[in-house]
Amino acid sequence: MREYSFIVTSRKNYRLVIYSLAHFSVDFSCFFILFSGIAAETTLKITALGFLIYNIIAFGLQVVIGAICDKNPKLLSGFIGCVLVLLGIFIIKWYWFALIIAAIGNAFFHIGGGIDVLKNGEGKMTPNGIFVSTGALGVSIGTLAGKSGIGLVFIPILLMILMIIITGLISFNTNVNKNIKKVIPYKIASEKSFILIVICAFLIVILRSYIGTIIPVSWNAVELLVIVPSICAMLGKGIGGILGDKFGARRVGTISLLLSIICFIIGKEFIYIGLLGILLFNITMPITLCILASKLPNDLGLAFGITTLGLLIGVIPSFFVLVPNNFKLYITILLIIISATFIRIIASNDLKK
Amino acid sequence: MGEFTSHILDSAPPTGELESTNQLLGIVVIVAILITFFIIKIRKINK
């Protein structure tokens, strides 16, 4: 019996590794298309519009695709997503079509991977933190690769072919799926009402997304640091799940957000403190996802989609409004305090044994 | 995923670049449709 459970656990682990690698690859490829195609060929305004269209399709569609996948659990959304992203890279010459196809693929992949990881997460935040974390790195390295020019197109092609093969293997291998007999529910949410928890979790994601666009840092122009903030964001999301499982979601979510305020105040001048702030600020990401999964156990696709819809809504103001630098810190502090209050209301400290 | 790219990464597209009212209106409509979908689903689940 112990041997059987070990086999199931290790299979779940390699599914997590595969989907996390695929998450990196999908985000890498989408940003490669954006920067080697649209940014290289058009003006700054058109690039910003392309980036916004990408966000609307990739993030906004997930709530719809998630609901569809909940009704049709046999839909191989993760695999379909990888295929569409590869198709997008193949037609990169027509960069608008490429971006739209890749963004749709991105939406499918996130839902497919997100549902799989939530289902196999055994009620813990750690796997979800690991899965969501790799995207941030894919975005920044994909951006750098895309800016280097179309000559590097072989990298996303090879990555996506590999991901299609391995996500295809786990998607079509029914023996593996048979072993996943019971989905262990998440119990991260507090005892408050269903509607209050869902709305507060949604608002936290919107606030986190918006704060991410106005964080007051003065050192982001340093060329060498292009990837470092995204590594910190990645670590924050990954560590968030681990700490949440160990010490309780409410405790970890609230403390990390409040500590991030201190880091952002000091970090304006001191780069390492600012980076620590980014890490701490991202810790709530797997927590909010698992809070929604706790309240929507039979609609995990919808739960994942709600978080990405929140990401989309939070990022939209930054395309139209520039916040004066003098106000950025004050707005950040205020919104983080509101987020921490919401986390305190809707998260519980129940520890998964 | 997009939340950090617009500000923290120097190489990401700059923000505050779009000013068109039509673009903003279009986005508001799309987001309103998505939020309506989300609310309908949540109300159905909550019943």
Coordinates of C-alpha atoms in Angstrom, one line a residue:
Chain A
M1 CA 0.0 0.0 0.0
R2 CA 2.8 2.3 0.9
E3 CA 4.6 1.5 -2.4
Y4 CA 1.4 2.3 -4.3
S5 CA 1.0 5.6 -2.6
F6 CA 4.6 6.4 -3.3
I7 CA 4.1 5.7 -7.0
V8 CA 1.0 7.9 -7.2
T9 CA 2.8 10.7 -5.3
S10 CA 5.8 10.5 -7.6
R11 CA 3.6 10.6 -10.7
K12 CA 1.8 13.6 -9.3
N13 CA 5.2 15.2 -8.8
Y14 CA 6.4 14.7 -12.3
R15 CA 3.1 16.0 -13.6
L16 CA 3.8 19.2 -11.6
V17 CA 7.3 19.4 -12.9
I18 CA 6.1 19.0 -16.5
Y19 CA 3.3 21.6 -16.2
S20 CA 5.7 24.0 -14.4
L21 CA 8.2 23.6 -17.2
A22 CA 5.5 24.0 -19.8
H23 CA 4.2 27.2 -18.0
F24 CA 7.7 28.7 -18.4
S25 CA 7.9 27.6 -22.0
V26 CA 4.4 28.9 -22.9
D27 CA 5.0 32.4 -21.4
F28 CA 8.5 32.5 -22.9
S29 CA 7.1 31.8 -26.3
C30 CA 4.2 34.3 -26.1
F31 CA 6.5 37.1 -25.0
F32 CA 9.0 36.1 -27.7
I33 CA 6.3 36.6 -30.3
L34 CA 5.3 40.0 -28.8
F35 CA 8.8 41.3 -28.7
S36 CA 10.4 39.8 -31.8
G37 CA 7.3 40.6 -33.9
I38 CA 5.2 43.5 -32.8
A39 CA 7.7 45.4 -30.7
A40 CA 10.4 45.0 -33.4
E41 CA 8.2 46.1 -36.3
T42 CA 5.9 48.7 -34.8
T43 CA 5.8 51.8 -32.6
L44 CA 5.7 52.0 -28.9
K45 CA 1.9 52.7 -28.8
I46 CA 1.1 49.8 -31.1
T47 CA 3.3 47.6 -28.9
A48 CA 1.4 48.7 -25.8
L49 CA -1.8 47.9 -27.6
G50 CA -0.5 44.5 -28.6
F51 CA 0.5 43.8 -25.0
L52 CA -3.0 44.8 -23.9
I53 CA -4.7 42.6 -26.5
Y54 CA -2.5 39.8 -25.4
N55 CA -3.5 40.3 -21.8
I56 CA -7.2 40.5 -22.6
I57 CA -7.2 37.2 -24.6
A58 CA -4.7 35.3 -22.4
F59 CA -6.1 36.3 -19.0
G60 CA -9.7 37.3 -19.8
L61 CA -10.6 34.1 -21.7
Q62 CA -9.5 31.9 -18.9
V63 CA -12.6 32.4 -16.9
V64 CA -14.7 31.2 -19.8
I65 CA -12.4 28.3 -20.8
G66 CA -12.1 27.3 -17.1
A67 CA -15.9 27.0 -16.9
I68 CA -16.0 25.0 -20.2
C69 CA -13.3 22.7 -18.8
D70 CA -15.2 22.2 -15.6
K71 CA -18.1 20.9 -17.6
N72 CA -15.9 18.9 -19.9
P73 CA -13.2 17.4 -17.8
K74 CA -11.9 15.3 -20.7
L75 CA -10.9 18.3 -22.7
L76 CA -7.1 18.3 -23.0
S77 CA -6.8 22.0 -22.4
G78 CA -3.1 22.0 -21.5
F79 CA -2.1 20.0 -24.5
I80 CA -4.3 22.1 -26.8
G81 CA -2.7 25.2 -25.4
C82 CA 0.8 24.1 -26.2
V83 CA -0.2 23.1 -29.8
L84 CA -1.7 26.6 -30.3
V85 CA 1.3 28.4 -29.0
L86 CA 3.6 26.4 -31.3
L87 CA 1.2 27.3 -34.2
G88 CA 1.6 30.9 -33.2
I89 CA 5.4 30.7 -33.4
F90 CA 5.2 29.1 -36.8
I91 CA 3.1 32.0 -38.2
I92 CA 5.3 34.6 -36.4
K93 CA 5.8 36.4 -39.7
W94 CA 2.1 37.6 -39.4
Y95 CA 2.7 38.8 -35.9
W96 CA -0.8 39.9 -35.1
F97 CA -2.3 36.5 -35.9
A98 CA 0.6 34.9 -34.2
L99 CA 0.0 36.9 -31.0
I100 CA -3.7 36.2 -31.0
I101 CA -3.3 32.4 -31.6
A102 CA -0.5 32.2 -29.0
A103 CA -2.6 34.2 -26.5
I104 CA -5.6 31.8 -26.9
G105 CA -3.1 28.9 -26.5
N106 CA -1.8 30.5 -23.4
A107 CA -5.3 30.7 -21.9
F108 CA -6.0 27.1 -22.7
F109 CA -2.7 26.0 -21.3
H110 CA -3.0 27.9 -18.0
I111 CA -6.5 26.4 -17.4
G112 CA -5.4 22.9 -18.3
G113 CA -2.2 23.1 -16.2
G114 CA -4.0 24.9 -13.4
I115 CA -6.8 22.4 -13.1
D116 CA -4.4 19.5 -13.2
V117 CA -2.1 20.9 -10.5
L118 CA -5.1 21.9 -8.3
K119 CA -6.6 18.4 -8.6
N120 CA -3.3 16.7 -7.8
G121 CA -2.3 19.2 -5.1
E122 CA -3.7 17.1 -2.3
G123 CA -5.2 20.2 -0.7
K124 CA -1.8 21.9 -0.4
M125 CA -0.7 25.3 -1.7
T126 CA 2.9 24.2 -2.4
P127 CA 2.3 22.6 -5.8
N128 CA 0.2 25.5 -6.9
G129 CA 2.8 28.0 -5.8
I130 CA 5.4 26.1 -7.8
F131 CA 3.2 25.9 -10.9
V132 CA 2.3 29.6 -11.0
S133 CA 5.9 30.7 -10.2
T134 CA 7.6 29.6 -13.4
G135 CA 5.5 31.9 -15.6
A136 CA 7.2 35.1 -14.3
L137 CA 10.6 33.8 -15.4
G138 CA 9.3 32.8 -18.8
V139 CA 7.9 36.3 -19.3
S140 CA 11.2 38.0 -18.6
I141 CA 13.5 35.6 -20.4
G142 CA 11.1 35.5 -23.3
T143 CA 11.1 39.3 -23.4
L144 CA 14.9 39.4 -23.5
A145 CA 15.1 36.6 -26.2
G146 CA 12.4 38.4 -28.3
K147 CA 14.4 41.7 -28.1
S148 CA 17.4 39.8 -29.4
G149 CA 15.6 39.3 -32.6
I150 CA 13.8 36.7 -34.7
G151 CA 17.1 34.7 -35.1
L152 CA 16.4 33.0 -31.8
V153 CA 13.0 31.6 -32.9
F154 CA 14.4 28.1 -32.8
I155 CA 14.4 28.3 -29.0
P156 CA 10.6 28.7 -28.5
I157 CA 10.0 26.1 -31.4
L158 CA 12.2 23.5 -29.7
L159 CA 10.8 24.3 -26.3
M160 CA 7.1 24.0 -27.5
I161 CA 7.7 20.8 -29.5
L162 CA 9.2 19.3 -26.3
M163 CA 6.3 20.5 -24.2
I164 CA 3.7 19.2 -26.7
I165 CA 5.4 15.7 -26.5
I166 CA 5.5 15.6 -22.7
T167 CA 2.1 17.2 -22.0
G168 CA 0.7 14.9 -24.7
L169 CA 2.2 11.9 -23.0
I170 CA 0.6 12.7 -19.6
S171 CA -2.7 13.9 -21.2
F172 CA -3.2 10.8 -23.3
N173 CA -1.8 8.3 -20.8
T174 CA -5.0 7.1 -19.2
N175 CA -3.2 4.8 -16.8
V176 CA -1.7 7.8 -15.0
N177 CA -5.1 9.5 -14.9
K178 CA -6.7 6.3 -13.4
N179 CA -4.4 6.5 -10.4
I180 CA -5.8 9.9 -9.5
K181 CA -8.8 8.5 -7.7
K182 CA -9.8 11.1 -5.2
V183 CA -9.3 14.9 -5.3
I184 CA -8.4 16.1 -1.8
P185 CA -10.3 19.4 -1.2
Y186 CA -8.7 22.6 -0.2
K187 CA -9.5 24.1 3.2
I188 CA -7.7 27.4 3.1
A189 CA -10.7 29.7 3.3
S190 CA -12.2 31.0 6.5
E191 CA -15.8 30.3 7.7
K192 CA -17.1 33.5 6.2
S193 CA -19.9 33.5 3.5
F194 CA -19.2 32.1 0.1
I195 CA -19.9 35.3 -1.8
L196 CA -17.7 37.4 0.6
I197 CA -14.8 35.1 0.2
V198 CA -15.0 34.9 -3.6
I199 CA -15.4 38.7 -4.0
C200 CA -12.6 39.5 -1.5
A201 CA -10.2 37.0 -3.2
F202 CA -11.0 38.5 -6.5
L203 CA -10.4 42.0 -5.2
I204 CA -7.0 40.9 -3.7
V205 CA -5.9 39.6 -7.1
I206 CA -7.0 42.9 -8.7
L207 CA -5.1 45.0 -6.1
R208 CA -2.0 42.8 -6.4
S209 CA -2.0 43.1 -10.1
Y210 CA -2.4 46.9 -10.0
I211 CA 0.2 47.4 -7.3
G212 CA 2.6 45.3 -9.4
T213 CA 2.4 48.0 -12.1
I214 CA 3.1 51.0 -9.7
I215 CA 5.6 49.6 -7.2
P216 CA 7.9 52.5 -6.4
V217 CA 11.3 51.4 -7.4
S218 CA 14.0 53.7 -8.8
W219 CA 16.4 51.0 -9.9
N220 CA 14.5 49.1 -12.5
A221 CA 16.4 50.7 -15.4
V222 CA 19.6 48.9 -14.5
E223 CA 20.1 46.5 -17.4
L224 CA 21.6 43.7 -15.3
L225 CA 18.5 43.6 -13.1
V226 CA 16.0 42.9 -15.9
I227 CA 15.6 39.3 -14.8
V228 CA 16.3 39.6 -11.1
P229 CA 12.8 41.1 -10.1
S230 CA 11.1 38.3 -11.9
I231 CA 13.2 35.7 -10.2
C232 CA 12.1 37.3 -6.9
A233 CA 8.5 37.2 -8.0
M234 CA 9.0 33.6 -8.9
L235 CA 10.5 32.8 -5.6
G236 CA 7.8 34.6 -3.7
K237 CA 5.0 32.6 -5.4
G238 CA 6.9 29.4 -4.9
I239 CA 7.8 30.1 -1.2
G240 CA 4.2 31.4 -0.6
G241 CA 2.8 27.9 -1.1
I242 CA 5.4 26.2 1.1
L243 CA 5.1 28.8 4.0
G244 CA 1.3 28.8 3.7
D245 CA 1.2 25.0 4.2
K246 CA 3.6 25.2 7.1
F247 CA 2.4 28.1 9.1
G248 CA -1.1 28.8 7.8
A249 CA -2.4 30.9 4.9
R250 CA -3.9 33.8 7.0
R251 CA -0.7 34.2 9.1
V252 CA 1.7 34.0 6.1
G253 CA -0.4 36.1 3.8
T254 CA -1.0 38.9 6.3
I255 CA 2.6 39.1 7.6
S256 CA 4.2 38.9 4.2
L257 CA 2.1 41.7 2.8
L258 CA 2.8 44.0 5.8
L259 CA 6.5 43.2 5.7
S260 CA 6.5 44.0 2.0
I261 CA 5.3 47.6 2.9
I262 CA 8.4 48.1 5.0
C263 CA 10.6 46.7 2.2
F264 CA 9.0 49.0 -0.4
I265 CA 9.5 52.1 1.9
I266 CA 13.2 51.3 2.4
G267 CA 13.7 49.6 -0.9
K268 CA 13.3 52.7 -2.9
E269 CA 16.9 53.4 -2.1
F270 CA 18.3 50.0 -1.2
I271 CA 18.0 47.6 -4.1
Y272 CA 18.1 44.3 -2.2
I273 CA 15.4 45.4 0.3
G274 CA 13.2 46.3 -2.7
L275 CA 13.8 42.9 -4.2
L276 CA 12.9 41.3 -0.9
G277 CA 9.7 43.4 -1.0
I278 CA 8.8 42.0 -4.4
L279 CA 9.4 38.4 -3.1
L280 CA 7.2 39.0 0.0
F281 CA 4.5 40.8 -2.0
N282 CA 4.1 37.7 -4.3
I283 CA 3.6 35.2 -1.5
T284 CA -0.2 35.7 -1.5
M285 CA -0.5 34.4 -5.1
P286 CA -0.9 30.7 -4.4
I287 CA -2.9 31.6 -1.2
T288 CA -5.6 33.5 -3.1
L289 CA -5.8 30.7 -5.8
C290 CA -6.3 28.0 -3.1
I291 CA -8.8 30.1 -1.2
L292 CA -10.9 30.2 -4.4
A293 CA -10.3 26.5 -4.9
S294 CA -11.5 25.9 -1.4
K295 CA -14.9 27.5 -2.1
L296 CA -15.2 26.1 -5.7
P297 CA -14.1 22.5 -5.3
N298 CA -16.1 21.3 -8.3
D299 CA -15.2 24.3 -10.5
L300 CA -11.4 24.5 -10.3
G301 CA -11.2 25.8 -13.8
L302 CA -13.5 28.7 -12.9
A303 CA -11.4 29.3 -9.7
F304 CA -8.2 29.6 -11.7
G305 CA -10.0 31.8 -14.3
I306 CA -11.3 34.2 -11.7
T307 CA -7.7 34.9 -10.6
T308 CA -6.5 35.6 -14.1
L309 CA -9.5 37.9 -14.7
G310 CA -8.5 39.8 -11.6
L311 CA -4.9 40.0 -13.0
L312 CA -6.3 41.5 -16.3
I313 CA -8.5 44.1 -14.5
G314 CA -5.7 45.1 -12.3
V315 CA -3.2 45.7 -15.1
I316 CA -5.6 47.7 -17.4
P317 CA -5.3 51.1 -15.6
S318 CA -1.5 51.1 -16.2
F319 CA -2.1 51.3 -19.9
F320 CA -4.1 54.5 -19.7
V321 CA -3.0 56.3 -16.5
L322 CA 0.4 57.2 -15.3
V323 CA 0.6 57.7 -11.5
P324 CA 2.9 60.5 -10.5
N325 CA 6.0 59.1 -8.8
N326 CA 5.3 61.1 -5.6
F327 CA 2.0 59.2 -5.0
K328 CA 3.2 55.7 -5.9
L329 CA 4.5 54.8 -2.5
Y330 CA 1.4 56.0 -0.7
I331 CA -1.0 54.3 -3.1
T332 CA 1.0 51.1 -2.8
I333 CA 1.0 51.2 1.1
L334 CA -2.8 51.9 1.2
L335 CA -3.7 49.1 -1.3
I336 CA -1.4 46.5 0.4
I337 CA -3.0 47.3 3.8
I338 CA -6.5 46.7 2.2
S339 CA -5.2 43.4 0.7
A340 CA -3.8 42.3 4.0
T341 CA -7.1 43.1 5.7
F342 CA -9.0 41.0 3.1
I343 CA -6.6 38.1 3.5
R344 CA -7.1 38.2 7.2
I345 CA -10.9 38.0 6.7
I346 CA -11.0 35.3 4.1
A347 CA -8.0 33.0 4.8
S348 CA -7.8 30.4 7.6
N349 CA -4.8 29.1 9.5
D350 CA -5.8 25.5 9.2
L351 CA -2.7 23.4 8.6
K352 CA -2.8 20.4 6.2
K353 CA -1.1 17.4 7.8
Chain B
M1 CA 2.4 36.3 -16.2
G2 CA 1.7 40.0 -16.9
E3 CA 1.4 41.6 -13.5
F4 CA 5.0 42.6 -13.2
T5 CA 6.0 43.0 -16.7
S6 CA 4.6 46.5 -17.3
H7 CA 6.5 48.2 -14.6
I8 CA 9.4 46.3 -13.1
L9 CA 11.0 44.9 -16.2
D10 CA 12.7 47.7 -18.0
S11 CA 12.4 45.8 -21.3
A12 CA 8.6 45.4 -21.1
P13 CA 6.2 47.7 -23.0
P14 CA 5.9 51.0 -21.2
T15 CA 2.6 51.9 -19.5
G16 CA 0.4 54.9 -19.8
E17 CA 0.9 54.8 -23.6
L18 CA -2.7 54.4 -24.6
E19 CA -4.9 57.4 -24.5
S20 CA -7.8 56.6 -27.0
T21 CA -11.3 56.8 -25.5
N22 CA -12.5 54.2 -28.0
Q23 CA -9.8 51.7 -26.9
L24 CA -10.7 52.3 -23.2
L25 CA -14.4 51.9 -24.0
G26 CA -13.8 48.7 -25.9
I27 CA -11.8 47.2 -23.0
V28 CA -14.5 48.3 -20.5
V29 CA -17.2 46.5 -22.5
I30 CA -15.1 43.3 -22.8
V31 CA -14.2 43.3 -19.1
A32 CA -17.9 44.0 -18.2
I33 CA -19.0 41.0 -20.3
L34 CA -16.4 38.8 -18.5
I35 CA -17.3 40.0 -15.1
T36 CA -21.0 39.4 -15.9
F37 CA -20.2 35.9 -16.9
F38 CA -18.2 35.4 -13.6
I39 CA -21.1 36.8 -11.5
I40 CA -23.7 34.6 -13.3
K41 CA -21.5 31.5 -12.7
I42 CA -20.9 32.3 -9.0
R43 CA -24.6 33.0 -8.3
K44 CA -25.5 29.7 -10.0
I45 CA -22.9 27.8 -7.8
N46 CA -24.1 29.6 -4.7
K47 CA -27.7 28.6 -5.1

